[in-house]
Every structure is written in structure tokens, then in C-alpha cells.
Amino acid sequence: MNMIWHNGQWQNEKDPVFGASDRIRLGDGVFDTLLCVDGRPLHVDKHYARLVTGADTLGIDFVMDISDFAATAQDILVKNEATNGHYALNTIISRGQGGRGLAITPDISPEIVLRISAVPDNFPCIDACIARNVRRNEGSALSRIKSCNYGDNILATREASMRGCDDAVMLNNAGHVACTTMGNIFIVKDRAIYTPPIETGILNGVARQILMQLYDVSEIPITEDDLLGADEIFLTNSIRGMQFFKTLEERVYSENALGLDKTFHVNS
């Protein structure tokens, strides 16, 4: 039975955490998912910085400093005897308990939860589609943080599942390619790598940051035609690393002709 960390206390993962009055019900919080390999949390500084940025964007007082965060990440692995293999460490920060409505009371106190779950150490290529029932809102600050309001991604994921796909590409309101439901997107054309810029309405993912330090990647607006005409497409996220598309809208793509390091997120 896994143990979770909740506001400085250890408790069973099946015990209640967020009450009915917690503002998590409004999506008023942020989250992060960090990969741990063989007892080692990876890129803690980047994940912590993302939590701070997200909390600041929403005006949530996230008081945990980086040394406490890193120590707790290590402790939760030891507490759950999870020092061998791959695990996802999920951190959730809610603004806390609040009354009815949207107004924020002055005495509200954040709820912070850390939990882990086992994940595979590799992932197969994916069949994907382009989401048609929802768009990424590049005009919203929420598009650039991991807020707990993930309704658009859920709708796109549901559409992908209904169409027999593993993931969906999300366009923004201008019709440009933004991301997939679970990661940043990259295309390869004529042996060059491209990805949408932040202004498209995307999260600057930790894996995206690392990849762009390792390889020559151009940030340009990408159209649906660019996507369908690409030689290769892949996504990145902190758990999956680099995951190539097998198909998009039933078009077949090649895989990793450039010989990129698909486990860059672990090796860097």
C-alpha cells in the first residue's frame, strides 16, 4: 500500500485528502509529474521551478522551499520501497479549503500532496489524431502552466480514444499546432527539427527544455499541413521521454532517422 505525503504528514494513499470544499473542485491549483529512476528523482530543480511559476501565476502561496521539496521526493521513494525501477512522482498544490463561489478568502491555506506510482521504462510508438472538438487557448495564462484545470486535455483524450487513437494533437484558436494531450510536440522535416513557440499556447515542459539544450531545434508556428507533411513526429514529456508517432490521421511516419537519444530525459 503506497503512502503519500500531505502537508508534512504521511498517510495511506486511499485515505481522503481533499474535502468537498477544497478549491481543487474549481481547478484552483497546479500539479507536476517528475520521473524517478532507481531511487533518484530527476531534474528536481526544473520541476520545482515549474511548480513555483504555476503557483505564482495563480497567486497561491507555495511555501515549500526547494531543499524541503527535494528531501520529501527522496523520502517518499524510501517510504514506499521504490528505489528500483521507474516511478512518477506527482505533486499537487491546491489553494485549499474555500467557501462557495469563486471569491478567495484571506485565511485560506494551501494543501500540498506528493504521491508516487510505478511507470514503464519505455513506451511504444503511438497512433494519433488531431482533436476537432476542442482548441488550446493561447490567450490564457493557464495554457502555459500545469493547472489542475485540464478539462480541454480530457476532452481531446476522450476524442482520441473514441477514434481508436492513443493521443490527440491539439490546435490553438488560430489553427496552429500547439501540443498533444500529454506532451510537447516536435516535427522532423528534411532532417531539421521544429517545435511550436511558447506563444502558441503551450507549456514549456521540462523534457522540452532539456531536449532543446541538446539538439538544434527551431521554434516556429506549425500548421496542420506542416504536421501532415512532416517526415517524423514525436512528443516529449518527463515520464515518456521521446515518443514517436506511428500514425497521425492514418498517415504513416518513419521513426528516428536522426538517431536521437530517446532516453535523453534520463541520461541528461
PDB file of N, CA and C in Angstrom, residues 99-147:
ATOM      1  N   GLY A  99     -14.950  28.677   0.610  1.00  0.00           N
ATOM      2  CA  GLY A  99     -16.406  28.681   0.619  1.00  0.00           C
ATOM      3  C   GLY A  99     -16.992  28.553  -0.779  1.00  0.00           C
ATOM      4  N   ARG A 100     -18.309  28.625  -0.865  1.00  0.00           N
ATOM      5  CA  ARG A 100     -18.991  28.541  -2.150  1.00  0.00           C
ATOM      6  C   ARG A 100     -18.621  29.746  -3.015  1.00  0.00           C
ATOM      7  N   GLY A 101     -18.526  29.511  -4.314  1.00  0.00           N
ATOM      8  CA  GLY A 101     -18.228  30.597  -5.234  1.00  0.00           C
ATOM      9  C   GLY A 101     -16.748  30.712  -5.549  1.00  0.00           C
ATOM     10  N   LEU A 102     -16.418  31.767  -6.315  1.00  0.00           N
ATOM     11  CA  LEU A 102     -15.053  31.946  -6.788  1.00  0.00           C
ATOM     12  C   LEU A 102     -14.197  32.828  -5.901  1.00  0.00           C
ATOM     13  N   ALA A 103     -14.800  33.604  -5.033  1.00  0.00           N
ATOM     14  CA  ALA A 103     -14.052  34.543  -4.199  1.00  0.00           C
ATOM     15  C   ALA A 103     -13.061  33.798  -3.306  1.00  0.00           C
ATOM     16  N   ILE A 104     -11.857  34.378  -3.156  1.00  0.00           N
ATOM     17  CA  ILE A 104     -10.794  33.773  -2.354  1.00  0.00           C
ATOM     18  C   ILE A 104     -10.782  34.426  -0.980  1.00  0.00           C
ATOM     19  N   THR A 105     -10.981  33.619   0.053  1.00  0.00           N
ATOM     20  CA  THR A 105     -10.988  34.148   1.417  1.00  0.00           C
ATOM     21  C   THR A 105      -9.554  34.405   1.879  1.00  0.00           C
ATOM     22  N   PRO A 106      -9.320  35.398   2.727  1.00  0.00           N
ATOM     23  CA  PRO A 106      -7.953  35.776   3.112  1.00  0.00           C
ATOM     24  C   PRO A 106      -7.239  34.756   3.990  1.00  0.00           C
ATOM     25  N   ASP A 107      -7.990  33.898   4.678  1.00  0.00           N
ATOM     26  CA  ASP A 107      -7.364  32.959   5.608  1.00  0.00           C
ATOM     27  C   ASP A 107      -7.123  31.585   4.990  1.00  0.00           C
ATOM     28  N   ILE A 108      -7.204  31.466   3.679  1.00  0.00           N
ATOM     29  CA  ILE A 108      -7.084  30.171   3.026  1.00  0.00           C
ATOM     30  C   ILE A 108      -5.639  29.670   3.091  1.00  0.00           C
ATOM     31  N   SER A 109      -5.474  28.349   3.209  1.00  0.00           N
ATOM     32  CA  SER A 109      -4.144  27.756   3.365  1.00  0.00           C
ATOM     33  C   SER A 109      -3.970  26.622   2.352  1.00  0.00           C
ATOM     34  N   PRO A 110      -2.880  26.624   1.579  1.00  0.00           N
ATOM     35  CA  PRO A 110      -2.694  25.615   0.531  1.00  0.00           C
ATOM     36  C   PRO A 110      -2.601  24.198   1.064  1.00  0.00           C
ATOM     37  N   GLU A 111      -3.022  23.271   0.243  1.00  0.00           N
ATOM     38  CA  GLU A 111      -2.867  21.838   0.503  1.00  0.00           C
ATOM     39  C   GLU A 111      -1.823  21.319  -0.483  1.00  0.00           C
ATOM     40  N   ILE A 112      -0.812  20.612   0.021  1.00  0.00           N
ATOM     41  CA  ILE A 112       0.242  20.073  -0.833  1.00  0.00           C
ATOM     42  C   ILE A 112       0.291  18.562  -0.649  1.00  0.00           C
ATOM     43  N   VAL A 113       0.244  17.853  -1.767  1.00  0.00           N
ATOM     44  CA  VAL A 113       0.242  16.389  -1.743  1.00  0.00           C
ATOM     45  C   VAL A 113       1.310  15.871  -2.694  1.00  0.00           C
ATOM     46  N   LEU A 114       2.088  14.882  -2.239  1.00  0.00           N
ATOM     47  CA  LEU A 114       3.027  14.170  -3.095  1.00  0.00           C
ATOM     48  C   LEU A 114       2.695  12.689  -3.044  1.00  0.00           C
ATOM     49  N   ARG A 115       2.687  12.067  -4.210  1.00  0.00           N
ATOM     50  CA  ARG A 115       2.418  10.626  -4.291  1.00  0.00           C
ATOM     51  C   ARG A 115       3.230  10.037  -5.428  1.00  0.00           C
ATOM     52  N   ILE A 116       3.468   8.722  -5.398  1.00  0.00           N
ATOM     53  CA  ILE A 116       4.213   8.069  -6.469  1.00  0.00           C
ATOM     54  C   ILE A 116       3.406   6.916  -7.044  1.00  0.00           C
ATOM     55  N   SER A 117       3.742   6.560  -8.277  1.00  0.00           N
ATOM     56  CA  SER A 117       3.174   5.366  -8.910  1.00  0.00           C
ATOM     57  C   SER A 117       4.193   4.818  -9.893  1.00  0.00           C
ATOM     58  N   ALA A 118       4.207   3.501 -10.048  1.00  0.00           N
ATOM     59  CA  ALA A 118       5.147   2.854 -10.959  1.00  0.00           C
ATOM     60  C   ALA A 118       4.762   3.163 -12.405  1.00  0.00           C
ATOM     61  N   VAL A 119       5.759   3.345 -13.261  1.00  0.00           N
ATOM     62  CA  VAL A 119       5.536   3.601 -14.688  1.00  0.00           C
ATOM     63  C   VAL A 119       6.478   2.721 -15.501  1.00  0.00           C
ATOM     64  N   PRO A 120       6.146   2.441 -16.773  1.00  0.00           N
ATOM     65  CA  PRO A 120       7.052   1.664 -17.626  1.00  0.00           C
ATOM     66  C   PRO A 120       8.350   2.417 -17.874  1.00  0.00           C
ATOM     67  N   ASP A 121       9.391   1.674 -18.258  1.00  0.00           N
ATOM     68  CA  ASP A 121      10.657   2.345 -18.579  1.00  0.00           C
ATOM     69  C   ASP A 121      10.803   2.623 -20.069  1.00  0.00           C
ATOM     70  N   ASN A 122       9.825   2.190 -20.881  1.00  0.00           N
ATOM     71  CA  ASN A 122       9.792   2.573 -22.297  1.00  0.00           C
ATOM     72  C   ASN A 122       8.356   2.516 -22.788  1.00  0.00           C
ATOM     73  N   PHE A 123       8.104   3.231 -23.874  1.00  0.00           N
ATOM     74  CA  PHE A 123       6.747   3.351 -24.397  1.00  0.00           C
ATOM     75  C   PHE A 123       6.765   3.129 -25.910  1.00  0.00           C
ATOM     76  N   PRO A 124       5.775   2.428 -26.443  1.00  0.00           N
ATOM     77  CA  PRO A 124       5.734   2.161 -27.881  1.00  0.00           C
ATOM     78  C   PRO A 124       5.324   3.401 -28.672  1.00  0.00           C
ATOM     79  N   CYS A 125       5.563   3.366 -29.987  1.00  0.00           N
ATOM     80  CA  CYS A 125       5.091   4.444 -30.862  1.00  0.00           C
ATOM     81  C   CYS A 125       3.570   4.527 -30.794  1.00  0.00           C
ATOM     82  N   ILE A 126       3.028   5.690 -31.113  1.00  0.00           N
ATOM     83  CA  ILE A 126       1.596   5.917 -30.912  1.00  0.00           C
ATOM     84  C   ILE A 126       0.865   6.209 -32.217  1.00  0.00           C
ATOM     85  N   ASP A 127      -0.403   5.852 -32.217  1.00  0.00           N
ATOM     86  CA  ASP A 127      -1.335   6.255 -33.267  1.00  0.00           C
ATOM     87  C   ASP A 127      -2.074   7.484 -32.748  1.00  0.00           C
ATOM     88  N   ALA A 128      -2.063   8.544 -33.539  1.00  0.00           N
ATOM     89  CA  ALA A 128      -2.635   9.806 -33.069  1.00  0.00           C
ATOM     90  C   ALA A 128      -3.621  10.387 -34.070  1.00  0.00           C
ATOM     91  N   CYS A 129      -4.416  11.316 -33.576  1.00  0.00           N
ATOM     92  CA  CYS A 129      -5.355  12.053 -34.419  1.00  0.00           C
ATOM     93  C   CYS A 129      -5.239  13.527 -34.063  1.00  0.00           C
ATOM     94  N   ILE A 130      -5.899  14.373 -34.809  1.00  0.00           N
ATOM     95  CA  ILE A 130      -5.971  15.795 -34.493  1.00  0.00           C
ATOM     96  C   ILE A 130      -7.322  16.069 -33.854  1.00  0.00           C
ATOM     97  N   ALA A 131      -7.310  16.626 -32.649  1.00  0.00           N
ATOM     98  CA  ALA A 131      -8.564  16.897 -31.935  1.00  0.00           C
ATOM     99  C   ALA A 131      -9.393  17.921 -32.702  1.00  0.00           C
ATOM    100  N   ARG A 132     -10.679  17.609 -32.876  1.00  0.00           N
ATOM    101  CA  ARG A 132     -11.587  18.506 -33.603  1.00  0.00           C
ATOM    102  C   ARG A 132     -12.642  19.127 -32.698  1.00  0.00           C
ATOM    103  N   ASN A 133     -12.756  18.639 -31.459  1.00  0.00           N
ATOM    104  CA  ASN A 133     -13.838  19.124 -30.598  1.00  0.00           C
ATOM    105  C   ASN A 133     -13.390  20.143 -29.562  1.00  0.00           C
ATOM    106  N   VAL A 134     -12.091  20.505 -29.561  1.00  0.00           N
ATOM    107  CA  VAL A 134     -11.593  21.435 -28.555  1.00  0.00           C
ATOM    108  C   VAL A 134     -10.313  22.081 -29.080  1.00  0.00           C
ATOM    109  N   ARG A 135     -10.042  23.321 -28.651  1.00  0.00           N
ATOM    110  CA  ARG A 135      -8.838  24.040 -29.051  1.00  0.00           C
ATOM    111  C   ARG A 135      -8.051  24.463 -27.815  1.00  0.00           C
ATOM    112  N   ARG A 136      -6.768  24.641 -27.990  1.00  0.00           N
ATOM    113  CA  ARG A 136      -5.894  25.180 -26.949  1.00  0.00           C
ATOM    114  C   ARG A 136      -6.033  26.698 -26.943  1.00  0.00           C
ATOM    115  N   ASN A 137      -6.244  27.288 -25.779  1.00  0.00           N
ATOM    116  CA  ASN A 137      -6.469  28.731 -25.688  1.00  0.00           C
ATOM    117  C   ASN A 137      -5.152  29.448 -25.428  1.00  0.00           C
ATOM    118  N   GLU A 138      -4.502  29.891 -26.505  1.00  0.00           N
ATOM    119  CA  GLU A 138      -3.209  30.551 -26.378  1.00  0.00           C
ATOM    120  C   GLU A 138      -3.300  31.902 -25.680  1.00  0.00           C
ATOM    121  N   GLY A 139      -4.511  32.450 -25.558  1.00  0.00           N
ATOM    122  CA  GLY A 139      -4.693  33.732 -24.887  1.00  0.00           C
ATOM    123  C   GLY A 139      -4.778  33.632 -23.380  1.00  0.00           C
ATOM    124  N   SER A 140      -4.810  32.418 -22.854  1.00  0.00           N
ATOM    125  CA  SER A 140      -4.934  32.215 -21.412  1.00  0.00           C
ATOM    126  C   SER A 140      -3.596  31.864 -20.781  1.00  0.00           C
ATOM    127  N   ALA A 141      -3.313  32.468 -19.631  1.00  0.00           N
ATOM    128  CA  ALA A 141      -2.092  32.127 -18.893  1.00  0.00           C
ATOM    129  C   ALA A 141      -2.100  30.670 -18.455  1.00  0.00           C
ATOM    130  N   LEU A 142      -3.280  30.066 -18.344  1.00  0.00           N
ATOM    131  CA  LEU A 142      -3.371  28.664 -17.932  1.00  0.00           C
ATOM    132  C   LEU A 142      -2.763  27.727 -18.964  1.00  0.00           C
ATOM    133  N   SER A 143      -2.670  28.170 -20.222  1.00  0.00           N
ATOM    134  CA  SER A 143      -2.099  27.304 -21.258  1.00  0.00           C
ATOM    135  C   SER A 143      -0.602  27.112 -21.068  1.00  0.00           C
ATOM    136  N   ARG A 144       0.028  27.947 -20.233  1.00  0.00           N
ATOM    137  CA  ARG A 144       1.471  27.885 -20.069  1.00  0.00           C
ATOM    138  C   ARG A 144       1.899  27.346 -18.703  1.00  0.00           C
ATOM    139  N   ILE A 145       0.938  26.872 -17.908  1.00  0.00           N
ATOM    140  CA  ILE A 145       1.259  26.231 -16.633  1.00  0.00           C
ATOM    141  C   ILE A 145       0.492  24.913 -16.543  1.00  0.00           C
ATOM    142  N   LYS A 146       0.894  24.071 -15.579  1.00  0.00           N
ATOM    143  CA  LYS A 146       0.169  22.814 -15.365  1.00  0.00           C
ATOM    144  C   LYS A 146      -0.876  23.051 -14.293  1.00  0.00           C
ATOM    145  N   SER A 147      -1.950  23.728 -14.676  1.00  0.00           N
ATOM    146  CA  SER A 147      -3.018  23.965 -13.720  1.00  0.00           C
ATOM    147  C   SER A 147      -3.856  22.691 -13.575  1.00  0.00           C
TER     148      SER A 147
END
